[in-house]
XYZ file of C-alpha atoms in Angstrom:
631
model
C -0.264 -0.094 0.061
C 2.684 2.489 0.606
C 4.312 1.664 -2.192
C 0.907 2.706 -4.327
C 0.841 5.821 -2.495
C 4.414 6.818 -3.507
C 3.359 6.250 -7.005
C 0.485 8.351 -6.889
C 2.128 10.971 -4.640
C 5.415 11.206 -6.984
C 3.449 11.910 -9.901
C 1.379 14.847 -8.550
C 4.056 15.995 -6.314
C 6.476 15.858 -9.377
C 3.607 17.121 -11.780
C 3.499 20.573 -9.245
C 6.821 20.876 -9.068
C 7.372 21.184 -12.375
C 4.533 23.680 -13.273
C 6.432 25.697 -10.591
C 9.608 25.496 -12.035
C 8.403 26.233 -15.514
C 6.513 29.020 -14.925
C 9.331 30.421 -13.396
C 11.767 29.518 -15.731
C 9.455 30.985 -18.690
C 8.054 33.865 -16.652
C 4.740 32.566 -17.969
C 3.314 33.513 -14.950
C 3.722 36.913 -14.891
C 0.945 39.605 -13.781
C -0.959 40.386 -16.887
C -0.639 44.070 -18.316
C -4.553 44.647 -18.519
C -6.978 42.463 -16.683
C -4.722 40.495 -14.437
C -6.771 38.364 -12.329
C -4.260 37.924 -9.552
C -1.468 35.946 -8.189
C -3.984 33.648 -6.477
C -5.413 32.756 -10.015
C -2.381 32.933 -11.797
C -0.254 30.060 -10.149
C -4.084 28.050 -9.187
C -5.373 27.639 -12.498
C -2.113 25.364 -14.330
C -1.866 23.539 -11.147
C -5.408 22.873 -10.989
C -5.282 22.006 -14.570
C -2.388 19.287 -14.287
C -4.088 18.111 -11.407
C -7.264 17.365 -13.888
C -5.491 16.162 -16.502
C -3.605 13.485 -13.852
C -7.304 12.711 -13.138
C -8.203 12.094 -16.771
C -4.819 9.981 -17.259
C -6.014 7.926 -14.568
C -9.718 7.161 -15.758
C -8.663 6.513 -19.299
C -5.570 4.438 -18.307
C -7.292 2.672 -15.834
C -10.214 1.795 -18.547
C -7.971 0.731 -21.193
C -5.256 -1.546 -19.089
C -8.918 -3.203 -17.900
C -10.018 -3.860 -20.769
C -6.647 -5.054 -22.559
C -5.145 -7.168 -19.746
C -7.599 -8.185 -17.106
C -10.001 -11.456 -16.858
C -13.457 -11.480 -16.931
C -15.231 -11.158 -13.808
C -12.269 -10.951 -11.829
C -11.552 -9.169 -8.831
C -9.210 -7.064 -10.459
C -11.161 -5.831 -13.018
C -14.104 -5.108 -10.616
C -11.350 -3.279 -8.197
C -10.255 -1.450 -11.236
C -13.698 0.149 -12.553
C -14.273 1.535 -9.052
C -10.728 3.179 -9.288
C -11.845 4.644 -12.490
C -14.923 5.989 -11.366
C -13.339 7.842 -8.739
C -10.808 8.915 -10.638
C -13.565 10.180 -13.115
C -15.176 11.861 -10.098
C -11.661 14.025 -9.724
C -11.441 14.871 -13.058
C -15.064 16.100 -12.970
C -14.638 18.322 -9.970
C -10.784 19.849 -10.556
C -12.305 20.082 -14.293
C -14.980 22.124 -12.683
C -12.215 24.538 -10.576
C -9.899 24.812 -13.427
C -13.237 26.061 -15.545
C -13.644 28.492 -13.603
C -10.406 29.808 -12.743
C -9.828 29.888 -16.670
C -13.077 32.149 -16.821
C -11.395 34.361 -14.166
C -7.829 34.117 -16.038
C -9.203 34.917 -19.247
C -11.580 37.889 -18.130
C -9.722 39.158 -15.485
C -12.579 39.100 -13.179
C -12.913 38.705 -9.572
C -15.060 35.965 -7.891
C -18.442 37.246 -7.296
C -21.676 35.812 -6.151
C -23.257 38.787 -8.520
C -25.720 38.497 -11.334
C -23.482 39.764 -13.877
C -20.583 37.315 -12.568
C -22.909 34.535 -13.495
C -24.550 35.702 -16.355
C -21.021 36.213 -17.941
C -19.784 32.804 -16.738
C -22.988 31.585 -18.320
C -21.927 32.933 -21.433
C -18.495 31.793 -21.278
C -20.171 27.973 -20.871
C -22.417 28.346 -23.972
C -21.016 30.937 -26.473
C -17.185 30.937 -26.143
C -15.237 27.610 -27.888
C -12.468 27.567 -24.499
C -15.336 27.390 -22.282
C -18.115 25.216 -24.345
C -14.850 22.396 -24.746
C -14.308 22.884 -20.998
C -17.787 21.909 -20.560
C -17.937 19.390 -22.973
C -14.824 17.724 -21.076
C -16.744 17.689 -17.519
C -19.877 15.962 -18.850
C -17.789 13.403 -20.534
C -16.075 12.814 -17.075
C -19.392 12.698 -15.035
C -21.097 10.107 -17.842
C -17.348 8.048 -17.707
C -17.683 8.152 -14.013
C -21.177 7.126 -14.209
C -20.777 3.794 -16.890
C -17.260 2.973 -15.054
C -19.815 2.709 -11.451
C -22.253 0.507 -13.204
C -19.744 -1.792 -15.038
C -19.189 -5.471 -14.621
C -17.835 -7.130 -17.549
C -15.280 -6.403 -20.061
C -17.624 -5.067 -22.731
C -18.960 -2.315 -20.096
C -15.440 -1.734 -19.723
C -14.279 -1.304 -23.421
C -17.376 1.107 -23.705
C -16.396 3.068 -20.805
C -12.548 3.013 -21.985
C -14.413 4.697 -25.344
C -16.259 7.395 -23.696
C -13.207 8.544 -21.584
C -11.291 8.365 -24.876
C -14.002 10.707 -26.428
C -13.764 12.894 -23.459
C -10.105 13.694 -24.620
C -11.312 15.565 -28.270
C -12.679 18.673 -26.652
C -9.113 19.255 -25.098
C -7.444 18.735 -28.285
C -9.879 21.672 -29.958
C -8.184 23.600 -27.960
C -5.072 23.039 -27.158
C -2.500 25.505 -26.969
C -1.488 24.523 -30.483
C -4.868 24.346 -31.899
C -5.346 27.975 -32.987
C -2.388 28.068 -34.746
C -2.505 28.513 -38.620
C -1.578 24.774 -39.304
C -4.743 24.136 -36.878
C -5.597 20.404 -38.912
C -1.800 19.307 -37.923
C -2.495 20.699 -33.896
C -5.453 19.341 -33.389
C -4.246 15.885 -34.562
C -1.080 16.236 -33.009
C -2.596 17.147 -29.718
C -5.454 14.672 -29.699
C -2.758 11.544 -30.242
C -0.366 13.328 -27.703
C -3.635 13.185 -25.058
C -4.541 9.699 -26.174
C -0.621 8.649 -25.338
C 0.043 10.004 -22.502
C -3.057 8.751 -20.460
C -2.881 5.904 -21.634
C 0.565 5.534 -20.445
C 0.400 7.494 -17.393
C -2.875 6.121 -16.060
C -1.844 2.837 -16.963
C 1.250 2.516 -15.300
C -0.815 3.933 -12.068
C -3.258 1.187 -12.470
C -0.539 -1.422 -13.034
C 0.716 -0.339 -9.163
C -2.499 -1.373 -7.485
C -2.085 -4.687 -8.923
C 1.184 -5.527 -7.892
C -0.187 -7.681 -5.526
C -2.288 -9.923 -7.521
C -0.820 -13.257 -8.298
C -0.542 -12.432 -12.174
C 1.072 -9.423 -11.647
C 3.956 -10.506 -14.097
C 1.131 -10.995 -17.048
C -0.179 -7.782 -16.542
C 3.036 -5.935 -16.458
C 4.059 -7.486 -20.035
C 0.438 -6.854 -21.471
C 1.117 -2.970 -19.960
C 4.730 -3.283 -21.813
C 3.013 -3.375 -24.892
C 0.528 -0.221 -24.375
C 3.518 1.307 -23.330
C 5.250 0.770 -26.165
C 2.763 2.207 -28.524
C 2.305 5.090 -26.148
C 6.142 6.436 -26.360
C 5.873 5.548 -29.952
C 2.523 8.091 -30.758
C 3.930 10.342 -27.862
C 7.131 10.887 -29.642
C 5.518 11.319 -33.031
C 2.493 13.706 -31.565
C 5.075 15.725 -29.323
C 7.262 16.201 -32.496
C 4.705 17.655 -34.780
C 3.144 19.809 -32.116
C 6.288 21.578 -31.368
C 7.388 21.950 -35.080
C 4.499 24.256 -35.145
C 6.002 26.417 -32.802
C 9.081 26.427 -33.325
C 9.618 27.480 -37.053
C 13.249 28.208 -36.721
C 16.251 26.156 -34.560
C 17.338 29.167 -33.447
C 13.727 29.083 -31.319
C 15.266 26.414 -29.928
C 17.557 28.372 -27.711
C 14.822 30.453 -26.217
C 13.120 29.861 -22.737
C 10.477 28.200 -24.220
C 12.372 26.414 -26.652
C 14.806 25.440 -23.591
C 11.652 23.809 -21.790
C 10.237 21.761 -25.057
C 14.262 20.000 -25.101
C 13.323 19.362 -21.281
C 10.476 17.656 -21.875
C 11.873 15.669 -24.804
C 14.727 14.669 -22.772
C 12.034 13.454 -19.995
C 10.084 11.752 -22.150
C 12.546 10.242 -24.258
C 14.419 9.274 -21.006
C 11.479 7.723 -19.685
C 11.124 5.406 -22.970
C 14.604 4.246 -23.031
C 14.866 3.665 -19.459
C 11.611 1.844 -19.210
C 11.916 -0.340 -22.035
C 15.528 -1.634 -20.887
C 14.986 -1.747 -17.482
C 11.287 -3.395 -17.662
C 12.965 -6.112 -20.130
C 15.430 -7.081 -17.588
C 13.295 -7.117 -14.588
C 10.175 -8.873 -16.161
C 12.092 -11.463 -18.134
C 14.449 -12.075 -15.457
C 14.639 -16.024 -14.417
C 12.751 -15.025 -11.185
C 11.334 -11.779 -11.565
C 11.157 -8.959 -8.953
C 7.872 -7.257 -7.703
C 9.884 -5.316 -5.413
C 12.467 -4.195 -8.272
C 9.249 -3.548 -10.776
C 7.524 -1.224 -8.215
C 10.780 1.081 -7.671
C 10.974 1.311 -11.420
C 7.416 2.174 -11.724
C 8.008 4.792 -9.339
C 10.351 6.821 -10.770
C 8.636 6.389 -14.224
C 5.801 8.067 -12.511
C 7.653 10.865 -11.173
C 9.001 11.634 -14.711
C 5.641 11.087 -15.832
C 4.441 13.659 -13.330
C 7.403 16.464 -14.552
C 6.388 15.699 -17.659
C 2.653 16.901 -17.273
C 4.006 20.001 -15.168
C 6.112 21.066 -17.958
C 3.577 20.598 -20.628
C 0.585 22.787 -18.242
C 4.103 25.387 -17.816
C 4.227 25.141 -21.943
C 0.566 25.888 -22.294
C 0.848 28.708 -20.314
C 3.888 30.660 -21.620
C 4.003 32.471 -24.819
C 6.410 30.744 -27.549
C 9.038 32.546 -29.325
C 7.595 32.197 -32.607
C 3.734 31.677 -33.241
C 1.480 30.841 -36.195
C -1.590 32.010 -34.184
C -3.572 34.092 -36.753
C -7.613 35.064 -37.080
C -7.394 34.689 -40.258
C -5.185 35.920 -43.461
C -7.531 38.377 -44.956
C -5.367 38.857 -48.232
C -7.853 36.609 -50.081
C -10.899 35.017 -49.324
C -9.492 31.590 -49.264
C -7.892 32.244 -46.707
C -10.409 33.721 -44.456
C -12.710 30.494 -45.315
C -10.070 28.127 -44.600
C -7.444 29.606 -42.609
C -4.687 28.836 -45.184
C -3.972 30.870 -47.895
C -4.937 29.743 -51.620
C -2.797 27.004 -53.561
C -1.209 27.529 -56.619
C -2.933 25.726 -59.561
C -3.065 22.475 -59.423
C -1.136 21.201 -62.480
C 0.020 17.914 -63.909
C 2.945 17.718 -61.517
C 1.500 18.905 -58.526
C -0.594 15.473 -58.314
C 2.501 14.196 -57.553
C 4.737 16.489 -55.162
C 1.809 18.186 -53.179
C 1.202 16.995 -50.035
C -0.631 18.374 -46.588
C 0.349 15.603 -43.718
C -2.873 14.494 -41.622
C -0.948 13.186 -38.439
C -3.968 10.766 -37.607
C -4.033 9.017 -40.768
C -0.093 8.608 -41.266
C 0.075 6.855 -37.519
C -3.097 4.747 -38.995
C -1.402 3.601 -42.183
C 2.083 3.084 -40.623
C 0.166 0.972 -37.520
C -1.610 -0.652 -39.935
C 0.986 -1.969 -42.601
C 3.530 -2.567 -39.617
C 0.987 -4.711 -37.480
C 0.002 -6.601 -41.276
C 3.738 -7.171 -41.914
C 4.285 -8.737 -38.274
C 1.801 -10.830 -38.674
C 2.992 -12.705 -42.250
C 6.488 -12.610 -40.368
C 5.328 -14.550 -37.640
C 3.451 -17.147 -40.082
C 6.415 -17.146 -42.367
C 8.521 -17.776 -39.079
C 6.290 -21.261 -37.840
C 6.523 -22.383 -41.575
C 3.055 -21.623 -42.488
C 2.087 -19.493 -45.960
C 0.745 -16.638 -46.571
C -0.290 -15.521 -50.324
C 1.875 -13.285 -51.564
C -1.007 -11.191 -53.666
C -2.604 -10.851 -50.158
C 0.303 -8.474 -48.789
C 0.567 -6.610 -52.227
C -3.175 -6.357 -52.017
C -3.040 -4.601 -48.685
C 0.169 -2.425 -49.172
C -1.311 -0.650 -52.279
C -4.585 -0.140 -50.409
C -2.408 1.581 -47.358
C -0.575 3.577 -49.804
C -3.676 4.557 -51.354
C -4.677 5.885 -48.432
C -2.034 7.685 -47.440
C -2.302 9.307 -50.963
C -5.261 10.461 -50.478
C -5.189 11.494 -46.708
C -1.436 13.410 -46.705
C -1.171 13.971 -50.744
C -2.711 16.269 -53.180
C -5.985 15.309 -52.751
C -6.137 16.696 -49.163
C -4.328 19.958 -50.180
C -6.858 20.865 -52.848
C -10.474 19.152 -51.818
C -11.198 22.355 -49.695
C -10.663 24.515 -52.670
C -12.120 22.273 -55.676
C -14.861 20.471 -55.564
C -13.980 17.914 -58.342
C -10.504 16.884 -55.871
C -13.206 16.309 -52.866
C -15.515 14.052 -55.000
C -12.594 11.933 -56.412
C -10.544 11.958 -52.664
C -14.190 10.619 -52.177
C -14.955 7.933 -54.698
C -11.124 6.561 -53.961
C -11.973 6.034 -50.520
C -14.963 4.591 -50.325
C -14.451 2.459 -53.541
C -10.642 1.981 -54.187
C -9.396 1.833 -51.009
C -11.622 -0.952 -50.147
C -11.429 -2.978 -53.169
C -7.565 -3.489 -52.413
C -7.893 -3.522 -48.808
C -10.614 -6.393 -48.601
C -8.460 -9.270 -50.384
C -5.745 -8.502 -47.890
C -8.058 -10.164 -45.560
C -6.617 -8.272 -42.410
C -8.881 -10.493 -40.047
C -7.750 -13.779 -41.372
C -4.099 -12.784 -41.055
C -4.930 -11.751 -37.374
C -6.656 -14.943 -36.716
C -4.028 -16.898 -37.857
C -0.933 -14.734 -36.563
C -1.682 -13.977 -32.881
C -2.285 -16.268 -30.320
C -4.987 -17.201 -28.208
C -5.629 -16.002 -24.471
C -6.407 -18.813 -21.946
C -7.426 -16.325 -18.884
C -11.076 -15.344 -20.294
C -8.685 -11.763 -21.117
C -8.738 -10.131 -24.240
C -6.214 -8.879 -26.395
C -6.763 -7.814 -29.874
C -7.335 -11.219 -31.071
C -10.336 -11.573 -29.077
C -11.709 -8.325 -29.219
C -11.740 -8.279 -33.008
C -13.428 -11.749 -32.760
C -15.775 -10.351 -30.866
C -16.704 -7.321 -32.820
C -17.090 -8.955 -35.931
C -19.759 -11.545 -34.270
C -21.817 -8.587 -32.410
C -25.286 -8.442 -33.641
C -24.504 -5.090 -35.012
C -21.883 -6.541 -36.941
C -23.679 -8.993 -38.297
C -26.560 -6.169 -39.245
C -23.934 -3.414 -41.362
C -22.087 -6.212 -42.656
C -24.791 -8.026 -44.537
C -24.887 -7.466 -47.674
C -28.012 -5.827 -48.464
C -27.890 -3.780 -45.712
C -24.377 -3.032 -46.620
C -25.418 -2.277 -50.390
C -27.807 0.232 -49.013
C -25.753 2.107 -46.724
C -23.250 2.480 -49.382
C -25.794 4.150 -51.907
C -27.694 6.081 -49.754
C -24.984 7.422 -48.032
C -24.287 9.421 -51.125
C -27.715 11.078 -50.592
C -27.571 11.234 -47.240
C -24.207 13.069 -47.104
C -24.318 15.654 -49.681
C -27.603 16.625 -49.188
C -27.688 17.480 -45.792
C -25.665 19.618 -43.315
C -23.228 17.021 -43.182
C -21.678 17.883 -46.017
C -21.019 21.474 -44.755
C -19.823 20.020 -41.315
C -17.342 17.850 -42.686
C -15.811 20.557 -45.349
C -15.580 23.395 -42.933
C -15.105 21.634 -39.551
C -11.892 19.096 -39.043
C -13.337 16.895 -36.689
C -16.405 16.651 -39.954
C -13.801 16.100 -41.985
C -12.122 13.284 -39.800
C -15.922 12.006 -39.473
C -16.207 11.851 -43.048
C -12.827 10.003 -43.799
C -14.094 7.216 -41.309
C -17.357 6.920 -42.585
C -17.107 6.355 -46.104
C -13.870 4.129 -45.437
C -15.653 2.025 -43.279
C -19.040 2.101 -45.555
C -16.950 0.894 -48.988
C -15.434 -1.569 -46.704
C -18.628 -3.398 -45.466
C -19.788 -3.405 -49.111
C -16.676 -4.844 -50.787
C -16.411 -7.439 -47.926
C -20.283 -8.673 -48.451
C -19.229 -8.941 -51.737
C -15.982 -10.210 -51.977
C -16.135 -12.786 -48.380
C -13.001 -13.225 -47.892
C -12.624 -12.452 -43.781
C -15.451 -14.050 -41.609
C -19.043 -12.424 -41.698
C -22.386 -13.043 -41.911
C -23.881 -16.339 -44.121
C -23.208 -15.678 -48.013
C -25.064 -14.678 -50.278
C -25.433 -16.243 -53.828
C -22.952 -14.896 -56.330
C -25.636 -13.986 -58.513
C -27.273 -11.556 -56.112
C -23.744 -9.941 -55.445
C -23.395 -9.387 -58.741
C -26.937 -7.748 -58.878
C -25.988 -6.175 -55.364
C -22.950 -4.806 -57.442
C -25.017 -3.037 -60.462
C -27.777 -1.458 -58.496
C -25.404 0.398 -56.611
C -23.438 1.368 -59.591
C -26.575 2.892 -60.841
C -27.305 4.599 -58.227
C -23.830 6.632 -58.306
C -24.517 6.735 -62.009
C -27.627 8.601 -61.268
C -26.391 10.942 -58.478
C -23.153 11.739 -60.715
C -25.724 12.843 -64.165
C -28.042 14.583 -61.434
C -24.414 16.738 -60.399
C -23.244 17.160 -64.356
C -26.730 18.412 -65.039
C -27.398 20.717 -61.953
C -27.169 24.461 -62.332
C -26.872 25.096 -58.379
C -24.229 24.991 -56.013
C -24.391 22.547 -53.238
C -21.999 24.852 -51.145
C -22.387 28.281 -52.807
C -20.702 30.444 -49.880
C -17.681 27.416 -49.611
C -17.088 26.550 -53.229
C -18.515 29.418 -54.569
C -16.413 32.170 -52.732
C -12.868 31.204 -52.689
C -11.825 34.054 -55.352
C -9.836 31.413 -57.378
C -8.426 33.044 -60.450
C -7.468 29.499 -62.246
C -9.317 26.288 -62.889
C -13.014 25.635 -63.923
C -15.826 27.875 -62.490
C -17.361 26.434 -59.428
C -20.182 25.214 -61.284
C -18.182 23.898 -63.952
C -15.890 22.195 -61.364
C -19.242 20.800 -59.576
C -20.506 19.422 -62.869
C -16.730 17.880 -63.380
C -17.015 16.096 -60.210
C -20.511 14.518 -60.722
C -18.866 13.067 -63.684
C -16.123 11.719 -61.579
C -18.693 10.207 -59.253
C -19.980 8.809 -62.134
C -17.371 7.579 -63.913
C -14.256 7.041 -61.379
C -16.145 4.014 -59.815
C -16.359 1.849 -63.170
C -12.653 0.153 -62.597
C -13.483 -1.034 -58.733
C -16.807 -2.330 -60.176
C -14.743 -3.883 -63.105
C -12.459 -5.559 -60.351
C -15.186 -6.479 -57.868
C -17.354 -8.011 -61.082
C -13.755 -9.932 -61.833
C -13.489 -11.354 -58.292
C -16.988 -12.078 -57.669
C -16.800 -14.169 -61.215
C -13.693 -16.297 -60.419
C -14.834 -16.651 -56.731
C -18.489 -17.782 -58.375
C -16.433 -20.086 -60.956
C -13.905 -21.886 -58.033
C -17.256 -22.365 -56.271
C -19.336 -24.205 -58.954
C -15.943 -26.238 -59.451
C -15.620 -26.917 -55.936
C -18.923 -28.295 -55.773
C -18.913 -30.253 -58.836
C -15.676 -32.110 -57.757
C -17.610 -32.745 -54.587
C -20.893 -34.362 -56.147
C -18.291 -37.115 -58.245
C -16.984 -38.154 -55.467
C -20.120 -38.618 -53.579
C -21.271 -40.234 -57.150
C -18.493 -42.570 -57.469
C -18.694 -43.311 -53.804
C -22.563 -44.354 -54.597
C -21.459 -46.171 -57.970
C -23.413 -43.581 -59.712
C -26.776 -44.217 -58.405
C -28.005 -40.569 -58.337
C-alpha cells in the first residue's frame, strides 16, 4: 500500500514542482498588464489543470488497461472499475475548478456572487469555444464515472474506455497549439498526444495497484505493449506539435524552446529507461516485484514532471507563433485559415502534400502490424499468399495518398478533387484492402489468450460476431448504406460540417472508408462475416449500387446550383474551372471513377463463383463415385 501511495504522490508532487519551475523559468505566470486576475488565480489555474489532466489520465489508463489485460469477472477488473469511477469524479471536480479559474484568468474578473458574474460565466460556457470545450469535457467525465460505476464486464469496460477517450477530443480542439495556422495538424497532434500520455501514465498507475495480484507479471507484460505503443505515439505527436511553434532552429535556445527540450529529454529518458529496465526485470529468471515497483515509482515521478512541463508550456508564450485570426489577403484564407494553393497542375498531383497526422499514424501502424503478422506466419512455417500482402500494401499506400497527398491539399478548394478523394476512398481503397484479409491474418498469426482476458485477437473476434456487426455487414444493408450515404451526406448539413470543420472531415473519412469496406467485404467475403448470399445476388447488388452512383453523378453534371455556394463559390480562385463547372466535373467523377473498381469486383466475384461451382462439381463427382453413380 505504501508503494502504491508513493507512486501516486510522486506523480502529483513532481507535476506540481514542474509547473512551478517551468513557469518561473519562462516567466509565463507574470502579472498581466491589462485584466490581471491576481497571483492566486495565475498560480492555481495551471496547477489545477495539471491535477485534472492526471485524473483524466488515471481514468483513461485504468479503463484501457482493464479492457486489455484483465480477466472477465475478476476481482482486479471490479476494483479497477471502481478506481476509474473515482478518478473520473476527481476529473469532474478539478475540471469544474479549472473551468472557473480559466474564466477568471481569461476575463480578469474577480470571483463574485452577483448576477453579472453568473451571466458572464454562463456566456463563457455556452457561447465561447474555450468554455464550451471545457464543459463538454466535464460532461464526458461525469458520464464516464457513471458508466464505470455500473460496469462489471469487459464489454462495458471497453464502452467506458471508448467514452473516456472521446472526452479527450474537446481538449484537443482547444490545445495550446490548436489556434495556429496549421490548425488541422495542431488538433491532430494534440489529440494523439493526449491519447498516448493518458494510456501511458494512467495505465502505469493502475498497474501499481495490481502488484499484489498473483498474475502481476502477465499484467505488467501486457501493459508494456501498451506503453511501447504510447511512447511511439507520444514521440510522433510531440515532434509535430513542437514543429508548429518552433519554426527555426534558433528558437530552440529561447526559454520556451529549452523547456520543450527538457520535456523531450524527460520523455525519451522515460521510454529508453522504462523499456530497458522493464525488459530486464520482467524477463529475469526470477522477476522481482519489488524491483518493478521501484521502477514504476521512478517512472511515475518523471511522468508527473512531463505533465507539469506541458502545463507550463501551455501558459507560456512561444518564441515564434503561427497564431492567426485569418489571413485576410484572400477569401480562401478567410474561409479555410490557409492561403489559396497554386493552380493544380500535372506535376502537383505528385509533389503536393498536406500531412494528416492521424491517418499517417493509422497507415503506418496498420502496415507494420500486417507485415508483422505475415512474418510470424512465415517464421512458424505457414504460408500466406503474396497477393494478399501486395493488395494490402497498395491499399494502405492509396489511403496515404488520399489523406496526406495532393487530394488533401486541394479538396477544400475544388469540389472535383473532393469528389475524387471520396470515390477513391469509398471504392478504390476497400477493393485493395478487403482482399488482404486482415482479420483472417490476425486470427492465424496471434495466439489465443486462455485466462478469459481479451487482447486484440479476442476483441476483433467479439466485434465481428456482435449483432450490430452482423447487421451492418449484411450484404443488403451494406449495399443500401453504401448507396444512400451519397444522398444523405451531400444533401444534408453533414457536407457543410465535414467541409468546414476538421472533426467533421475526419468523420467523413472514417465513415466512407468503413461504408466502402463493408460493401466490398459483403461481395468478396474473404474474412469472417455473416452468411454469404448467392453469387448472382452479389452481382445484382453491385450493378444496382453502381446505377445509383451513376444517377447521382448525372444529377450533379446537369445541376446548375452549387451545393455549398458560400464555400466553393467564394474561394476567389483565378485559376481552374468556374465553381459550377468544377462541380459538374465532380459529378462526372462520381459517375466514372467507380467503373474500374466495379470491374475489379466483378472479376473477383466471377472467379469466386467459378471456383465455388468447380468445388461443388468435384464434391458431387466424389459422392457419385462412392454411390456407384446411383444418383
